[in-house]
PDB file of C-alpha atoms in Angstrom:
ATOM      1  CA  ALA A   1      93.096  88.906  25.268  1.00 95.00           C
ATOM      2  CA  ILE A   2      95.156  91.296  27.378  1.00 95.00           C
ATOM      3  CA  VAL A   3      99.019  92.040  27.344  1.00 96.00           C
ATOM      4  CA  TYR A   4     100.299  90.778  30.560  1.00 93.00           C
ATOM      5  CA  LEU A   5     103.037  92.501  32.245  1.00 92.00           C
ATOM      6  CA  PRO A   6     103.855  90.614  35.163  1.00 87.00           C
ATOM      7  CA  TYR A   7     105.015  91.758  38.042  1.00 79.00           C
ATOM      8  CA  GLN A   8     105.403  88.697  39.771  1.00 82.00           C
ATOM      9  CA  VAL A   9     106.403  85.531  38.087  1.00 82.00           C
ATOM     10  CA  SER A  10     103.394  83.789  39.006  1.00 84.00           C
ATOM     11  CA  VAL A  11     100.532  85.000  39.414  1.00 86.00           C
ATOM     12  CA  MET A  12      97.224  83.285  40.195  1.00 90.00           C
ATOM     13  CA  SER A  13      95.460  85.501  37.558  1.00 91.00           C
ATOM     14  CA  PHE A  14      97.044  84.511  35.021  1.00 91.00           C
ATOM     15  CA  PHE A  15      96.255  81.067  35.822  1.00 92.00           C
ATOM     16  CA  GLU A  16      92.663  82.576  35.799  1.00 93.00           C
ATOM     17  CA  ARG A  17      92.634  83.897  32.568  1.00 94.00           C
ATOM     18  CA  ARG A  18      94.051  80.933  30.364  1.00 93.00           C
ATOM     19  CA  SER A  19      90.959  78.760  31.963  1.00 93.00           C
ATOM     20  CA  MET A  20      88.632  81.075  30.870  1.00 95.00           C
ATOM     21  CA  GLY A  21      90.788  80.785  27.196  1.00 96.00           C
ATOM     22  CA  ILE A  22      91.764  84.632  26.994  1.00 97.00           C
ATOM     23  CA  PRO A  23      94.150  84.915  25.205  1.00 97.00           C
ATOM     24  CA  ILE A  24      97.623  86.256  26.246  1.00 97.00           C
ATOM     25  CA  PHE A  25      99.981  88.551  24.930  1.00 98.00           C
ATOM     26  CA  ALA A  26     103.580  88.615  26.972  1.00 97.00           C
ATOM     27  CA  PRO A  27     106.753  90.458  26.494  1.00 97.00           C
ATOM     28  CA  SER A  28     109.735  88.072  25.288  1.00 97.00           C
ATOM     29  CA  LEU A  29     112.119  87.008  28.230  1.00 96.00           C
ATOM     30  CA  SER A  30     114.926  89.467  26.227  1.00 96.00           C
ATOM     31  CA  LEU A  31     112.661  92.397  26.648  1.00 96.00           C
ATOM     32  CA  LEU A  32     111.628  91.640  29.706  1.00 94.00           C
ATOM     33  CA  THR A  33     115.178  90.772  31.232  1.00 93.00           C
ATOM     34  CA  LYS A  34     115.468  94.323  29.639  1.00 93.00           C
ATOM     35  CA  TRP A  35     112.535  95.581  31.122  1.00 91.00           C
ATOM     36  CA  HIS A  36     113.148  94.750  34.105  1.00 88.00           C
ATOM     37  CA  GLN A  37     116.900  95.996  34.833  1.00 84.00           C
ATOM     38  CA  ARG A  38     116.065  98.971  33.268  1.00 87.00           C
ATOM     39  CA  TYR A  39     112.658  99.894  35.036  1.00 84.00           C
ATOM     40  CA  GLY A  40     111.796  97.380  37.629  1.00 80.00           C
ATOM     41  CA  LEU A  41     109.106  95.688  36.699  1.00 80.00           C
ATOM     42  CA  VAL A  42     108.760  92.192  38.078  1.00 81.00           C
ATOM     43  CA  PHE A  43     109.096  94.221  41.113  1.00 74.00           C
ATOM     44  CA  GLU A  44     107.742  91.504  43.332  1.00 71.00           C
ATOM     45  CA  ARG A  45     110.908  89.114  41.815  1.00 68.00           C
ATOM     46  CA  ARG A  46     113.278  90.235  44.794  1.00 63.00           C
ATOM     47  CA  ALA A  47     113.166  88.582  48.392  1.00 62.00           C
ATOM     48  CA  ASP A  48     113.287  92.060  49.851  1.00 62.00           C
ATOM     49  CA  TRP A  49     111.121  94.008  46.920  1.00 57.00           C
ATOM     50  CA  GLN A  50     109.582  95.792  49.482  1.00 57.00           C
ATOM     51  CA  THR A  51     112.499  97.330  51.521  1.00 58.00           C
ATOM     52  CA  ALA A  52     115.317  97.159  48.403  1.00 56.00           C
ATOM     53  CA  GLY A  53     114.741 100.649  47.427  1.00 55.00           C
ATOM     54  CA  THR A  54     117.121 100.602  44.600  1.00 58.00           C
ATOM     55  CA  ARG A  55     118.235  97.602  42.154  1.00 54.00           C
ATOM     56  CA  GLN A  56     120.995  95.602  44.884  1.00 61.00           C
ATOM     57  CA  GLY A  57     123.445  92.727  44.000  1.00 64.00           C
ATOM     58  CA  SER A  58     122.648  89.614  45.892  1.00 66.00           C
ATOM     59  CA  LEU A  59     121.430  89.074  49.447  1.00 64.00           C
ATOM     60  CA  ILE A  60     124.703  86.493  49.232  1.00 64.00           C
ATOM     61  CA  SER A  61     127.384  87.699  51.860  1.00 66.00           C
ATOM     62  CA  PRO A  62     130.603  87.322  49.832  1.00 65.00           C
ATOM     63  CA  ASP A  63     132.319  84.145  50.449  1.00 69.00           C
ATOM     64  CA  GLN A  64     134.637  82.737  48.417  1.00 70.00           C
ATOM     65  CA  ARG A  65     133.765  79.232  49.850  1.00 76.00           C
ATOM     66  CA  THR A  66     130.596  79.648  47.369  1.00 73.00           C
ATOM     67  CA  PRO A  67     130.367  78.015  44.376  1.00 75.00           C
ATOM     68  CA  LYS A  68     130.458  80.133  41.574  1.00 72.00           C
ATOM     69  CA  SER A  69     127.671  78.255  40.546  1.00 70.00           C
ATOM     70  CA  VAL A  70     125.799  79.339  43.075  1.00 67.00           C
ATOM     71  CA  THR A  71     126.987  83.012  43.231  1.00 67.00           C
ATOM     72  CA  GLU A  72     126.554  83.589  39.402  1.00 73.00           C
ATOM     73  CA  PHE A  73     122.948  82.758  39.372  1.00 74.00           C
ATOM     74  CA  ASP A  74     122.147  84.302  42.432  1.00 74.00           C
ATOM     75  CA  PRO A  75     117.958  84.931  41.959  1.00 73.00           C
ATOM     76  CA  ASN A  76     118.004  88.276  44.517  1.00 73.00           C
ATOM     77  CA  ASP A  77     120.743  89.587  42.020  1.00 74.00           C
ATOM     78  CA  GLU A  78     119.098  93.010  40.470  1.00 75.00           C
ATOM     79  CA  ARG A  79     122.763  93.248  38.815  1.00 76.00           C
ATOM     80  CA  SER A  80     123.929  90.171  36.601  1.00 81.00           C
ATOM     81  CA  THR A  81     121.310  90.239  33.382  1.00 87.00           C
ATOM     82  CA  ALA A  82     122.362  86.285  33.547  1.00 87.00           C
ATOM     83  CA  ALA A  83     120.773  85.664  36.538  1.00 84.00           C
ATOM     84  CA  VAL A  84     117.885  88.235  36.342  1.00 86.00           C
ATOM     85  CA  ARG A  85     117.437  85.725  32.796  1.00 91.00           C
ATOM     86  CA  ALA A  86     117.376  82.753  34.364  1.00 89.00           C
ATOM     87  CA  TRP A  87     115.160  83.735  37.115  1.00 87.00           C
ATOM     88  CA  LEU A  88     112.201  85.046  35.072  1.00 90.00           C
ATOM     89  CA  ALA A  89     112.742  81.625  32.583  1.00 92.00           C
ATOM     90  CA  ARG A  90     110.780  80.040  34.774  1.00 90.00           C
ATOM     91  CA  SER A  91     108.352  82.653  34.199  1.00 91.00           C
ATOM     92  CA  ASP A  92     104.645  80.903  34.166  1.00 91.00           C
ATOM     93  CA  ILE A  93     104.169  83.293  31.023  1.00 93.00           C
ATOM     94  CA  TYR A  94     107.698  81.133  29.621  1.00 95.00           C
ATOM     95  CA  THR A  95     106.235  77.752  31.291  1.00 93.00           C
ATOM     96  CA  ASN A  96     103.086  77.331  29.747  1.00 93.00           C
ATOM     97  CA  GLU A  97     102.439  76.689  25.710  1.00 93.00           C
ATOM     98  CA  HIS A  98      99.998  79.610  23.572  1.00 96.00           C
ATOM     99  CA  VAL A  99     101.586  82.721  24.983  1.00 97.00           C
ATOM    100  CA  ILE A 100     102.177  84.836  22.467  1.00 97.00           C
ATOM    101  CA  LEU A 101     105.381  86.557  22.972  1.00 98.00           C
ATOM    102  CA  PHE A 102     106.516  90.324  21.871  1.00 98.00           C
ATOM    103  CA  ASP A 103     110.115  92.152  21.217  1.00 98.00           C
ATOM    104  CA  SER A 104     108.778  94.802  20.954  1.00 98.00           C
ATOM    105  CA  TRP A 105     105.516  97.629  20.987  1.00 97.00           C
ATOM    106  CA  GLU A 106     105.737  97.664  17.154  1.00 98.00           C
ATOM    107  CA  ASP A 107     105.653  93.656  17.502  1.00 98.00           C
ATOM    108  CA  LEU A 108     103.360  93.093  19.668  1.00 98.00           C
ATOM    109  CA  LEU A 109     101.129  95.346  17.740  1.00 97.00           C
ATOM    110  CA  GLN A 110     101.690  93.499  14.795  1.00 97.00           C
ATOM    111  CA  ARG A 111     100.804  90.286  15.951  1.00 97.00           C
ATOM    112  CA  LEU A 112      97.499  91.576  17.815  1.00 96.00           C
ATOM    113  CA  ASP A 113      96.422  92.382  14.278  1.00 96.00           C
ATOM    114  CA  ARG A 114      98.048  89.004  12.754  1.00 97.00           C
ATOM    115  CA  VAL A 115      96.494  86.671  15.284  1.00 97.00           C
ATOM    116  CA  ASN A 116      93.678  84.854  15.386  1.00 97.00           C
ATOM    117  CA  LEU A 117      92.157  84.843  19.001  1.00 97.00           C
ATOM    118  CA  SER A 118      88.856  82.900  18.196  1.00 97.00           C
ATOM    119  CA  ASP A 119      91.776  79.939  17.389  1.00 97.00           C
ATOM    120  CA  LEU A 120      94.185  80.975  20.038  1.00 97.00           C
ATOM    121  CA  SER A 121      91.583  80.678  22.560  1.00 96.00           C
ATOM    122  CA  SER A 122      90.062  77.376  21.234  1.00 97.00           C
ATOM    123  CA  LYS A 123      93.340  76.062  21.389  1.00 97.00           C
ATOM    124  CA  ILE A 124      94.296  77.757  25.253  1.00 96.00           C
ATOM    125  CA  LEU A 125      90.844  75.841  26.264  1.00 96.00           C
ATOM    126  CA  ALA A 126      91.406  72.167  25.311  1.00 96.00           C
ATOM    127  CA  THR A 127      94.879  72.365  26.136  1.00 94.00           C
ATOM    128  CA  GLN A 128      93.241  73.852  29.647  1.00 93.00           C
ATOM    129  CA  ALA A 129      90.919  70.467  29.743  1.00 94.00           C
ATOM    130  CA  GLN A 130      93.597  68.201  28.948  1.00 94.00           C
ATOM    131  CA  LEU A 131      95.440  69.867  31.724  1.00 91.00           C
ATOM    132  CA  GLU A 132      92.184  69.112  34.266  1.00 92.00           C
ATOM    133  CA  VAL A 133      91.985  65.435  33.106  1.00 95.00           C
ATOM    134  CA  LYS A 134      95.454  64.904  34.048  1.00 94.00           C
ATOM    135  CA  VAL A 135      95.662  67.054  37.823  1.00 93.00           C
ATOM    136  CA  HIS A 136      92.483  64.253  38.147  1.00 94.00           C
ATOM    137  CA  GLN A 137      93.762  61.878  37.694  1.00 94.00           C
ATOM    138  CA  SER A 138      97.384  62.631  39.652  1.00 93.00           C
ATOM    139  CA  TRP A 139      95.204  63.544  42.374  1.00 92.00           C
ATOM    140  CA  THR A 140      93.303  60.609  42.341  1.00 91.00           C
ATOM    141  CA  ARG A 141      96.385  58.429  43.206  1.00 91.00           C
ATOM    142  CA  VAL A 142      97.685  60.261  46.112  1.00 91.00           C
ATOM    143  CA  LEU A 143      94.445  60.351  47.335  1.00 90.00           C
ATOM    144  CA  ARG A 144      93.949  56.376  47.238  1.00 88.00           C
ATOM    145  CA  LYS A 145      97.699  55.816  47.849  1.00 87.00           C
ATOM    146  CA  VAL A 146      97.562  58.542  50.930  1.00 88.00           C
ATOM    147  CA  THR A 147      93.895  56.305  52.496  1.00 85.00           C
ATOM    148  CA  SER A 148      94.407  52.722  51.176  1.00 86.00           C
ATOM    149  CA  GLY A 149      94.219  50.341  54.407  1.00 78.00           C
ATOM    150  CA  LEU A 150      91.773  53.162  56.659  1.00 74.00           C
ATOM    151  CA  ALA A 151      88.298  52.472  57.270  1.00 72.00           C
ATOM    152  CA  PRO A 152      85.961  54.608  55.685  1.00 68.00           C
ATOM    153  CA  ALA A 153      84.876  55.752  59.077  1.00 66.00           C
ATOM    154  CA  SER A 154      88.144  57.574  59.631  1.00 60.00           C
ATOM    155  CA  LEU A 155      88.142  59.727  56.038  1.00 56.00           C
ATOM    156  CA  GLY A 156      85.409  61.751  57.251  1.00 56.00           C
TER     157      GLY A 156
END
């Protein structure tokens, strides 16, 4: 198993580990939001992460015509807990099955002690096998659609 502390909302290594059946433990959304706002944990979440230096507000210029629905959940606003939480909720660790979330370091230790890692690994591998079949079927449909009517020589 690994304890995953994301620096970005989507990282290929997350999926590589899942495809190997490695159980993943990650901070709950509340904990990750708190850690990010306090320590900048998910530092690549913001578009200008390399130059920002400090936790800043929105990259969207203030404009009275901009609807609140846009400014309220601005993905680049580090000062808004609601915005940070809304965007972190879309992270791989919260949108995939079989990720064990913890609410504190103590909670993590308890979960590591209680979870049957072999069973969890088997569940992850079964889910990945189902996903592989779905993806293969989807790509087969797409490729048949885009190549229908083409002569075989034009496909090479």
